[in-house]
Every structure is written in structure tokens, then in C-alpha cells.
mmCIF file of C-alpha atoms and ligand atoms in Angstrom:
data_model
loop_
_atom_site.group_PDB
_atom_site.id
_atom_site.type_symbol
_atom_site.label_atom_id
_atom_site.label_comp_id
_atom_site.label_asym_id
_atom_site.label_seq_id
_atom_site.Cartn_x
_atom_site.Cartn_y
_atom_site.Cartn_z
ATOM 1 C CA UNK A 2 -39.061 55.191 40.219
ATOM 2 C CA UNK A 3 -39.517 58.057 42.699
ATOM 3 C CA UNK A 4 -37.435 57.461 45.798
ATOM 4 C CA UNK A 5 -39.946 58.839 48.344
ATOM 5 C CA UNK A 6 -43.143 57.601 46.701
ATOM 6 C CA UNK A 7 -45.956 57.214 49.293
ATOM 7 C CA UNK A 8 -43.773 58.674 52.068
ATOM 8 C CA UNK A 9 -44.624 61.572 54.363
ATOM 9 C CA UNK A 10 -41.780 63.893 55.326
ATOM 10 C CA UNK A 11 -41.716 66.467 58.119
ATOM 11 C CA UNK A 12 -39.102 69.226 57.807
ATOM 12 C CA UNK A 13 -38.404 71.812 60.524
ATOM 13 C CA UNK A 14 -36.808 75.115 59.572
ATOM 14 C CA UNK A 15 -38.357 74.456 56.189
ATOM 15 C CA UNK A 16 -39.170 77.983 55.014
ATOM 16 C CA UNK A 17 -35.627 78.844 53.914
ATOM 17 C CA UNK A 18 -32.165 77.614 53.065
ATOM 18 C CA UNK A 19 -31.354 73.917 53.322
ATOM 19 C CA UNK A 20 -34.812 72.957 54.629
ATOM 20 C CA UNK A 21 -36.607 74.600 51.708
ATOM 21 C CA UNK A 22 -34.310 73.042 49.101
ATOM 22 C CA UNK A 23 -34.781 69.635 50.718
ATOM 23 C CA UNK A 24 -38.555 70.094 50.572
ATOM 24 C CA UNK A 25 -38.289 70.820 46.837
ATOM 25 C CA UNK A 26 -36.255 67.671 46.266
ATOM 26 C CA UNK A 27 -38.531 65.525 48.451
ATOM 27 C CA UNK A 28 -41.646 66.739 46.582
ATOM 28 C CA UNK A 29 -39.989 65.937 43.252
ATOM 29 C CA UNK A 30 -39.286 62.419 44.595
ATOM 30 C CA UNK A 31 -42.974 61.819 45.372
ATOM 31 C CA UNK A 32 -43.190 62.694 49.088
ATOM 32 C CA UNK A 33 -45.979 64.544 50.838
ATOM 33 C CA UNK A 34 -44.285 67.236 52.916
ATOM 34 C CA UNK A 35 -44.955 69.254 56.080
ATOM 35 C CA UNK A 36 -42.898 72.419 56.476
ATOM 36 C CA UNK A 37 -42.510 73.826 59.984
ATOM 37 C CA UNK A 38 -41.075 77.300 60.550
ATOM 38 C CA UNK A 39 -41.555 80.297 62.817
ATOM 39 C CA UNK A 40 -43.684 82.660 60.722
ATOM 40 C CA UNK A 41 -46.753 82.226 58.511
ATOM 41 C CA UNK A 42 -45.589 84.822 55.972
ATOM 42 C CA UNK A 43 -42.252 83.044 55.437
ATOM 43 C CA UNK A 44 -44.109 79.757 55.065
ATOM 44 C CA UNK A 45 -46.484 81.297 52.501
ATOM 45 C CA UNK A 46 -43.500 82.577 50.504
ATOM 46 C CA UNK A 47 -41.901 79.132 50.708
ATOM 47 C CA UNK A 48 -45.102 77.409 49.550
ATOM 48 C CA UNK A 49 -45.326 79.802 46.576
ATOM 49 C CA UNK A 50 -41.665 79.176 45.778
ATOM 50 C CA UNK A 51 -42.423 75.435 45.707
ATOM 51 C CA UNK A 52 -45.368 75.988 43.316
ATOM 52 C CA UNK A 53 -48.081 75.572 46.002
ATOM 53 C CA UNK A 54 -48.390 71.801 45.512
ATOM 54 C CA UNK A 55 -51.360 69.873 46.975
ATOM 55 C CA UNK A 56 -48.928 67.595 48.804
ATOM 56 C CA UNK A 57 -47.636 70.402 51.020
ATOM 57 C CA UNK A 58 -48.731 71.378 54.539
ATOM 58 C CA UNK A 59 -47.222 74.396 56.328
ATOM 59 C CA UNK A 60 -47.308 74.920 60.090
ATOM 60 C CA UNK A 61 -46.070 77.953 62.009
ATOM 61 C CA UNK A 62 -44.353 76.699 65.158
ATOM 62 C CA UNK A 63 -41.311 77.276 67.344
ATOM 63 C CA UNK A 64 -39.407 73.984 67.670
ATOM 64 C CA UNK A 65 -38.228 74.900 71.171
ATOM 65 C CA UNK A 66 -41.816 74.944 72.499
ATOM 66 C CA UNK A 67 -43.304 71.704 73.837
ATOM 67 C CA UNK A 68 -46.828 72.755 72.835
ATOM 68 C CA UNK A 69 -45.790 73.761 69.321
ATOM 69 C CA UNK A 70 -43.956 70.503 68.879
ATOM 70 C CA UNK A 71 -46.974 68.429 69.894
ATOM 71 C CA UNK A 72 -49.072 70.510 67.499
ATOM 72 C CA UNK A 73 -46.863 70.144 64.416
ATOM 73 C CA UNK A 74 -46.711 66.367 64.876
ATOM 74 C CA UNK A 75 -50.482 66.093 65.517
ATOM 75 C CA UNK A 76 -51.383 68.278 62.507
ATOM 76 C CA UNK A 77 -49.099 66.266 60.231
ATOM 77 C CA UNK A 78 -50.769 63.043 61.379
ATOM 78 C CA UNK A 79 -54.255 64.540 60.948
ATOM 79 C CA UNK A 80 -53.450 65.615 57.393
ATOM 80 C CA UNK A 81 -51.220 62.823 56.096
ATOM 81 C CA UNK A 82 -51.793 59.943 58.554
ATOM 82 C CA UNK A 83 -48.141 58.985 59.109
ATOM 83 C CA UNK A 84 -44.566 60.289 59.294
ATOM 84 C CA UNK A 85 -41.890 58.361 57.405
ATOM 85 C CA UNK A 86 -39.122 60.939 57.303
ATOM 86 C CA UNK A 87 -38.222 63.583 59.876
ATOM 87 C CA UNK A 88 -35.637 66.182 58.856
ATOM 88 C CA UNK A 89 -34.868 67.739 62.252
ATOM 89 C CA UNK A 90 -33.254 70.782 60.668
ATOM 90 C CA UNK A 91 -34.260 74.077 62.351
ATOM 91 C CA UNK A 92 -31.301 75.895 63.849
ATOM 92 C CA UNK A 93 -29.786 79.251 64.685
ATOM 93 C CA UNK A 94 -26.182 80.403 64.640
ATOM 94 C CA UNK A 95 -25.890 82.452 67.815
ATOM 95 C CA UNK A 96 -23.492 85.363 68.253
ATOM 96 C CA UNK A 97 -19.876 85.578 67.143
ATOM 97 C CA UNK A 98 -17.667 86.362 70.173
ATOM 98 C CA UNK A 99 -14.958 84.747 72.308
ATOM 99 C CA UNK A 100 -16.385 82.251 74.784
ATOM 100 C CA UNK A 101 -15.639 84.546 77.734
ATOM 101 C CA UNK A 102 -17.721 87.335 76.141
ATOM 102 C CA UNK A 103 -20.740 85.250 75.142
ATOM 103 C CA UNK A 104 -23.950 86.256 76.922
ATOM 104 C CA UNK A 105 -25.553 83.374 78.783
ATOM 105 C CA UNK A 106 -28.980 84.363 77.355
ATOM 106 C CA UNK A 107 -27.595 83.857 73.842
ATOM 107 C CA UNK A 108 -26.093 80.491 74.831
ATOM 108 C CA UNK A 109 -29.471 79.443 76.258
ATOM 109 C CA UNK A 110 -31.333 80.452 73.070
ATOM 110 C CA UNK A 111 -28.932 78.533 70.812
ATOM 111 C CA UNK A 112 -29.276 75.451 73.012
ATOM 112 C CA UNK A 113 -33.075 75.905 73.163
ATOM 113 C CA UNK A 114 -33.463 75.817 69.377
ATOM 114 C CA UNK A 115 -30.607 73.544 68.286
ATOM 115 C CA UNK A 116 -30.677 70.972 71.103
ATOM 116 C CA UNK A 117 -33.974 71.234 73.005
ATOM 117 C CA UNK A 118 -35.828 71.712 69.682
ATOM 118 C CA UNK A 119 -34.159 68.651 68.148
ATOM 119 C CA UNK A 120 -34.808 66.630 71.318
ATOM 120 C CA UNK A 121 -38.475 67.616 71.461
ATOM 121 C CA UNK A 122 -38.918 66.738 67.803
ATOM 122 C CA UNK A 123 -37.499 63.268 68.466
ATOM 123 C CA UNK A 124 -39.660 62.839 71.575
ATOM 124 C CA UNK A 125 -42.831 63.375 69.581
ATOM 125 C CA UNK A 126 -41.910 61.826 66.224
ATOM 126 C CA UNK A 127 -40.143 58.633 67.373
ATOM 127 C CA UNK A 128 -43.248 57.067 68.986
ATOM 128 C CA UNK A 129 -45.096 57.576 65.680
ATOM 129 C CA UNK A 130 -42.303 55.873 63.762
ATOM 130 C CA UNK A 131 -41.811 52.989 66.208
ATOM 131 C CA UNK A 132 -45.594 52.423 66.046
ATOM 132 C CA UNK A 133 -45.349 52.219 62.247
ATOM 133 C CA UNK A 134 -42.274 49.979 62.512
ATOM 134 C CA UNK A 135 -40.457 52.195 60.043
ATOM 135 C CA UNK A 136 -39.013 55.657 59.702
ATOM 136 C CA UNK A 137 -35.890 57.669 59.073
ATOM 137 C CA UNK A 138 -34.743 60.692 61.073
ATOM 138 C CA UNK A 139 -32.041 63.010 59.809
ATOM 139 C CA UNK A 140 -30.709 65.346 62.484
ATOM 140 C CA UNK A 141 -29.021 68.520 61.275
ATOM 141 C CA UNK A 142 -25.634 68.961 62.911
ATOM 142 C CA UNK A 143 -22.685 70.700 61.193
ATOM 143 C CA UNK A 144 -18.950 70.501 60.642
ATOM 144 C CA UNK A 145 -19.225 72.424 63.930
ATOM 145 C CA UNK A 146 -20.480 69.167 65.467
ATOM 146 C CA UNK A 147 -17.246 67.392 64.520
ATOM 147 C CA UNK A 148 -14.552 70.046 65.054
ATOM 148 C CA UNK A 149 -13.964 73.114 67.211
ATOM 149 C CA UNK A 150 -13.383 76.646 65.921
ATOM 150 C CA UNK A 151 -13.026 80.003 67.683
ATOM 151 C CA UNK A 152 -15.737 82.520 68.588
ATOM 152 C CA UNK A 153 -18.837 80.356 68.122
ATOM 153 C CA UNK A 154 -18.741 78.205 71.281
ATOM 154 C CA UNK A 155 -22.530 78.020 71.840
ATOM 155 C CA UNK A 156 -23.106 76.869 68.254
ATOM 156 C CA UNK A 157 -20.240 74.330 68.426
ATOM 157 C CA UNK A 158 -21.557 73.005 71.734
ATOM 158 C CA UNK A 159 -25.089 72.654 70.385
ATOM 159 C CA UNK A 160 -24.028 70.848 67.219
ATOM 160 C CA UNK A 161 -21.826 68.385 69.162
ATOM 161 C CA UNK A 162 -24.860 67.684 71.371
ATOM 162 C CA UNK A 163 -26.799 66.689 68.250
ATOM 163 C CA UNK A 164 -24.266 63.864 67.716
ATOM 164 C CA UNK A 165 -25.002 62.487 71.195
ATOM 165 C CA UNK A 166 -28.712 62.803 70.610
ATOM 166 C CA UNK A 167 -28.406 60.963 67.298
ATOM 167 C CA UNK A 168 -26.448 58.070 68.772
ATOM 168 C CA UNK A 169 -28.695 57.738 71.834
ATOM 169 C CA UNK A 170 -31.884 57.769 69.771
ATOM 170 C CA UNK A 171 -30.520 55.444 67.073
ATOM 171 C CA UNK A 172 -29.701 52.730 69.584
ATOM 172 C CA UNK A 173 -33.076 53.020 71.314
ATOM 173 C CA UNK A 174 -35.249 52.648 68.235
ATOM 174 C CA UNK A 175 -33.215 50.428 65.915
ATOM 175 C CA UNK A 176 -35.172 47.284 66.796
ATOM 176 C CA UNK A 177 -38.324 49.025 65.584
ATOM 177 C CA UNK A 178 -36.798 49.548 62.125
ATOM 178 C CA UNK A 179 -36.411 53.278 62.763
ATOM 179 C CA UNK A 180 -33.118 54.887 61.740
ATOM 180 C CA UNK A 181 -31.515 58.070 63.084
ATOM 181 C CA UNK A 182 -28.490 59.691 61.441
ATOM 182 C CA UNK A 183 -26.891 63.131 61.423
ATOM 183 C CA UNK A 184 -25.521 65.310 58.623
ATOM 184 C CA UNK A 185 -22.567 67.685 58.984
ATOM 185 C CA UNK A 186 -22.282 70.408 56.355
ATOM 186 C CA UNK A 187 -19.401 72.847 56.033
ATOM 187 C CA UNK A 188 -20.433 76.450 55.141
ATOM 188 C CA UNK A 189 -23.454 76.516 52.828
ATOM 189 C CA UNK A 190 -24.734 79.531 50.854
ATOM 190 C CA UNK A 191 -27.729 80.523 53.010
ATOM 191 C CA UNK A 192 -28.917 83.389 55.191
ATOM 192 C CA UNK A 193 -27.289 81.795 58.222
ATOM 193 C CA UNK A 194 -23.827 81.750 56.697
ATOM 194 C CA UNK A 195 -24.263 85.329 55.472
ATOM 195 C CA UNK A 196 -24.981 86.382 59.044
ATOM 196 C CA UNK A 197 -21.900 84.521 60.337
ATOM 197 C CA UNK A 198 -19.636 86.096 57.686
ATOM 198 C CA UNK A 199 -20.751 89.546 58.830
ATOM 199 C CA UNK A 200 -20.336 88.466 62.468
ATOM 200 C CA UNK A 201 -16.750 87.313 61.895
ATOM 201 C CA UNK A 202 -15.764 90.415 59.955
ATOM 202 C CA UNK A 203 -18.360 93.219 60.166
ATOM 203 C CA UNK A 204 -18.682 95.174 56.921
ATOM 204 C CA UNK A 205 -16.400 92.701 55.095
ATOM 205 C CA UNK A 206 -18.643 89.680 54.708
ATOM 206 C CA UNK A 207 -17.592 89.042 51.100
ATOM 207 C CA UNK A 208 -13.900 88.889 52.021
ATOM 208 C CA UNK A 209 -14.730 86.600 54.911
ATOM 209 C CA UNK A 210 -16.657 84.332 52.574
ATOM 210 C CA UNK A 211 -13.670 84.128 50.229
ATOM 211 C CA UNK A 212 -11.350 83.261 53.128
ATOM 212 C CA UNK A 213 -13.697 80.610 54.445
ATOM 213 C CA UNK A 214 -14.159 79.055 51.010
ATOM 214 C CA UNK A 215 -10.377 78.686 50.754
ATOM 215 C CA UNK A 216 -10.353 76.537 53.920
ATOM 216 C CA UNK A 217 -12.601 73.983 52.177
ATOM 217 C CA UNK A 218 -10.548 71.414 50.208
ATOM 218 C CA UNK A 219 -12.982 71.469 47.244
ATOM 219 C CA UNK A 220 -12.563 75.260 47.242
ATOM 220 C CA UNK A 221 -16.189 76.387 47.494
ATOM 221 C CA UNK A 222 -19.159 76.689 49.818
ATOM 222 C CA UNK A 223 -21.818 74.020 49.666
ATOM 223 C CA UNK A 224 -25.148 74.775 48.005
ATOM 224 C CA UNK A 225 -28.376 73.769 49.737
ATOM 225 C CA UNK A 226 -28.936 71.105 47.068
ATOM 226 C CA UNK A 227 -25.577 69.472 47.958
ATOM 227 C CA UNK A 228 -26.956 68.888 51.440
ATOM 228 C CA UNK A 229 -30.474 67.968 50.277
ATOM 229 C CA UNK A 230 -29.041 65.192 48.081
ATOM 230 C CA UNK A 231 -27.447 63.542 51.131
ATOM 231 C CA UNK A 232 -30.614 64.014 53.194
ATOM 232 C CA UNK A 233 -32.604 62.335 50.401
ATOM 233 C CA UNK A 234 -30.257 59.338 50.474
ATOM 234 C CA UNK A 235 -30.643 59.002 54.259
ATOM 235 C CA UNK A 236 -34.424 59.475 53.993
ATOM 236 C CA UNK A 237 -34.842 56.830 51.310
ATOM 237 C CA UNK A 238 -34.698 53.052 51.500
ATOM 238 C CA UNK A 239 -31.304 53.208 49.734
ATOM 239 C CA UNK A 240 -29.826 53.735 53.222
ATOM 240 C CA UNK A 241 -31.870 50.966 54.889
ATOM 241 C CA UNK A 242 -28.855 49.503 56.756
ATOM 242 C CA UNK A 243 -27.454 52.828 58.013
ATOM 243 C CA UNK A 244 -28.212 54.171 61.479
ATOM 244 C CA UNK A 245 -26.438 56.081 64.252
ATOM 245 C CA UNK A 246 -23.989 57.511 61.696
ATOM 246 C CA UNK A 247 -22.492 60.979 61.196
ATOM 247 C CA UNK A 248 -22.215 62.113 57.586
ATOM 248 C CA UNK A 249 -19.914 65.008 56.639
ATOM 249 C CA UNK A 250 -21.067 66.839 53.501
ATOM 250 C CA UNK A 251 -18.295 69.371 53.564
ATOM 251 C CA UNK A 252 -16.065 69.474 50.498
ATOM 252 C CA UNK A 253 -13.441 67.540 52.472
ATOM 253 C CA UNK A 254 -13.226 69.919 55.438
ATOM 254 C CA UNK A 255 -13.523 67.277 58.185
ATOM 255 C CA UNK A 256 -10.716 65.275 56.587
ATOM 256 C CA UNK A 257 -8.130 67.994 57.229
HETATM 257 P P1 LIG B 313 -31.509 79.452 57.383
HETATM 258 O O1 LIG B 313 -31.384 80.509 58.406
HETATM 259 O O2 LIG B 313 -31.527 79.791 55.949
HETATM 260 O O3 LIG B 313 -32.788 78.559 57.682
HETATM 261 C C1 LIG B 313 -33.098 78.132 58.970
HETATM 262 C C2 LIG B 313 -34.597 78.133 59.133
HETATM 263 O O4 LIG B 313 -34.892 77.684 60.471
HETATM 264 C C3 LIG B 313 -35.197 79.535 58.985
HETATM 265 O O5 LIG B 313 -36.263 79.518 58.072
HETATM 266 C C4 LIG B 313 -35.644 79.874 60.397
HETATM 267 O O6 LIG B 313 -36.781 80.712 60.454
HETATM 268 C C5 LIG B 313 -35.933 78.490 60.973
HETATM 269 N N1 LIG B 313 -35.926 78.515 62.434
HETATM 270 C C6 LIG B 313 -35.044 79.132 63.249
HETATM 271 N N2 LIG B 313 -35.410 78.972 64.526
HETATM 272 C C7 LIG B 313 -36.553 78.238 64.527
HETATM 273 C C8 LIG B 313 -37.419 77.780 65.541
HETATM 274 N N3 LIG B 313 -37.172 78.044 66.836
HETATM 275 N N4 LIG B 313 -38.506 77.053 65.185
HETATM 276 C C9 LIG B 313 -38.771 76.800 63.877
HETATM 277 N N5 LIG B 313 -37.982 77.227 62.875
HETATM 278 C C10 LIG B 313 -36.886 77.935 63.186
HETATM 279 O O7 LIG B 313 -30.299 78.459 57.714
HETATM 280 P P2 LIG B 313 -29.763 77.143 57.010
HETATM 281 O O8 LIG B 313 -28.374 77.412 56.646
HETATM 282 O O9 LIG B 313 -30.696 76.601 56.014
HETATM 283 O O10 LIG B 313 -29.709 76.199 58.292
HETATM 284 C C11 LIG B 313 -30.458 75.014 58.446
HETATM 285 C C12 LIG B 313 -29.732 74.109 59.419
HETATM 286 O O11 LIG B 313 -28.466 73.761 58.847
HETATM 287 C C13 LIG B 313 -29.424 74.741 60.779
HETATM 288 O O12 LIG B 313 -29.638 73.780 61.793
HETATM 289 C C14 LIG B 313 -27.944 75.072 60.682
HETATM 290 O O13 LIG B 313 -27.314 75.101 61.936
HETATM 291 C C15 LIG B 313 -27.439 73.938 59.811
HETATM 292 N N6 LIG B 313 -26.183 74.191 59.126
HETATM 293 C C16 LIG B 313 -26.054 75.264 58.274
HETATM 294 C C17 LIG B 313 -24.849 75.498 57.663
HETATM 295 C C18 LIG B 313 -24.640 76.682 56.774
HETATM 296 O O14 LIG B 313 -23.486 76.983 56.454
HETATM 297 N N7 LIG B 313 -25.670 77.372 56.318
HETATM 298 C C19 LIG B 313 -23.686 74.604 57.855
HETATM 299 C C20 LIG B 313 -23.944 73.510 58.745
HETATM 300 C C21 LIG B 313 -25.156 73.315 59.351
#
């Protein structure tokens, strides 16, 4: 039995990394999927990578824009008629620097994508789900939403905000049978982590990766599929009694 049979899933930041791998898993579990990302060419590459299935819609949009947000929700409804699963995943890492040296423009951009974008997504998707009397939202936070660490204060701030957003939304919509949870990965092998490794130790990203992997109790980075498997559980009816919760998927990092 396919776990997302007859469900429609909307994934932001879906053209790469964790979002793309989650789309692949969702499609294999019977979902119809909308991928939202910034650029048409990246979305075309992603669609090809997924085998250009009929059950896939791609939409170029910036999650921090009110108009774009309205559009990606409206186009998903026009095409598929409903939204059962919302993986509120798009995010950026910001710059690596001590808090005192961070530029306020960079702070604002990180908050615009990671917090405003997640908030806007909820604003437009939750009314659809409460109207249906069912739905599951998975907000992408991070281990950086559970713990502090130096030199990435804007990112840490934004990912902690996602926890507040998750709890606030979960309580508001629970009586409508809509669930809202957050996931908290430790470093995962994607473009974003590659950029952070270089930011932490310019020209020595590989050494940085090795050092970071050693701080993870299971001794390795996560793979996108490790995260997608948790997102699938939270998207499916297997998690029907779970809402407002924060799920580490971090090789034990939050435990230490
Ligand atoms: P990635 O960089 O591979 O993919 C992120 C995708 O989001 C890209 O395709 C990018 O174009 C898209 N995106 C960025 N800004 C956008 C915007 N304004 N509107 C629409 N799309 C936008 O990164 P990855 O690793 O797959 O990250 C996905 C999420 O997972 C992010 O929220 C990130 O903070 C979070 N995360 C990642 C971890 C990691 O180690 N890679 C660890 C913990 C959380």
C-alpha cells in the first residue's frame, strides 16, 4: 500500500537537496507533487531528474514574496484540486561571521526566506487544509533551531523562529484535523552544507566537513533521503496523532 496514495504534496525549495529527494520519495509513495523553487531552469533539471512524471507540477516562485506565495498555492489548487501535505522547506544559510560583523541586509534576507517565507506559506496553505478538514505541514527547521553555535547567528535565529511558528500554527488548526510539525536535521550532504563548510574554513571545506562529521554521534553527515524518510512519516497518516512536535533527525547531535 502506497503511503501517500491520492494525496497532493506541495514542496518549497524543491529543485535541489532535501526538497528534491523528498519529492522523489513522495512520488514513489503515490503522491501528486508541486515543486516550488526560484528558477525555471533548475526546476526543469529537477523534473528531468525525477523522470518527468505526469504527477508533477513545477512553479518558479520566491517564497518570501506575498504574490508568489498566493500564486503557487492557487496554481497547485487549479492543477490538483487540493493540498494534503505542505513541506515548507525552502531556506538559505546566510553568511558565516561573528554576530557583531554580520551585515543587517544579510540578516534581513535570511529572515525573509526562512521565517517570512515559511509564515507566508502557512498563511496561504492552512486555510486550504482547514477547509478540507485534513492536512499535514512539515516545517523545515534544523539542529540550528534547537541549539546555538558560533558565527551563524542569523541562521540560528531564523531556525529557532520556525519552532515558534510550528507551535503557534499547530495549536490554531488542530481542531480542524490539520497537523503542523518541524524537522531538525544536523549537517546533510547538500549544496547548502558545502557552502557553509567553505564559509567556516575557506579553501579547506573537505577538512571542515571531516571535523563536523566527527561532532555527530553516528559519525557521518545525513543524506537527503535520511531526512525525506522522516518527512514522509510526518506527511502520512502513520503520524495521525502527532502535532506541534520538533523532530531531530541528526545522528544523535541534539542529545549531546
Ligand atoms: P539546497 O540549497 O540544496 O536547497 C535549497 C533549495 O531552496 C534550493 O533549490 C534553492 O534554490 C531554494 N530556495 C532558496 N531560496 C528560495 C526562495 N526564496 N524561494 C524558493 N526557493 C528557494 O539546501 P538543502 O540543504 O536541501 O536545504 C533545504 C532546507 O533544509 C533549508 O531550509 C535548510 O535550512 C534546511 N537544512 C539543511 C541542512 C543541511 O545540512 N543541508 C541541515 C538542516 C536544515
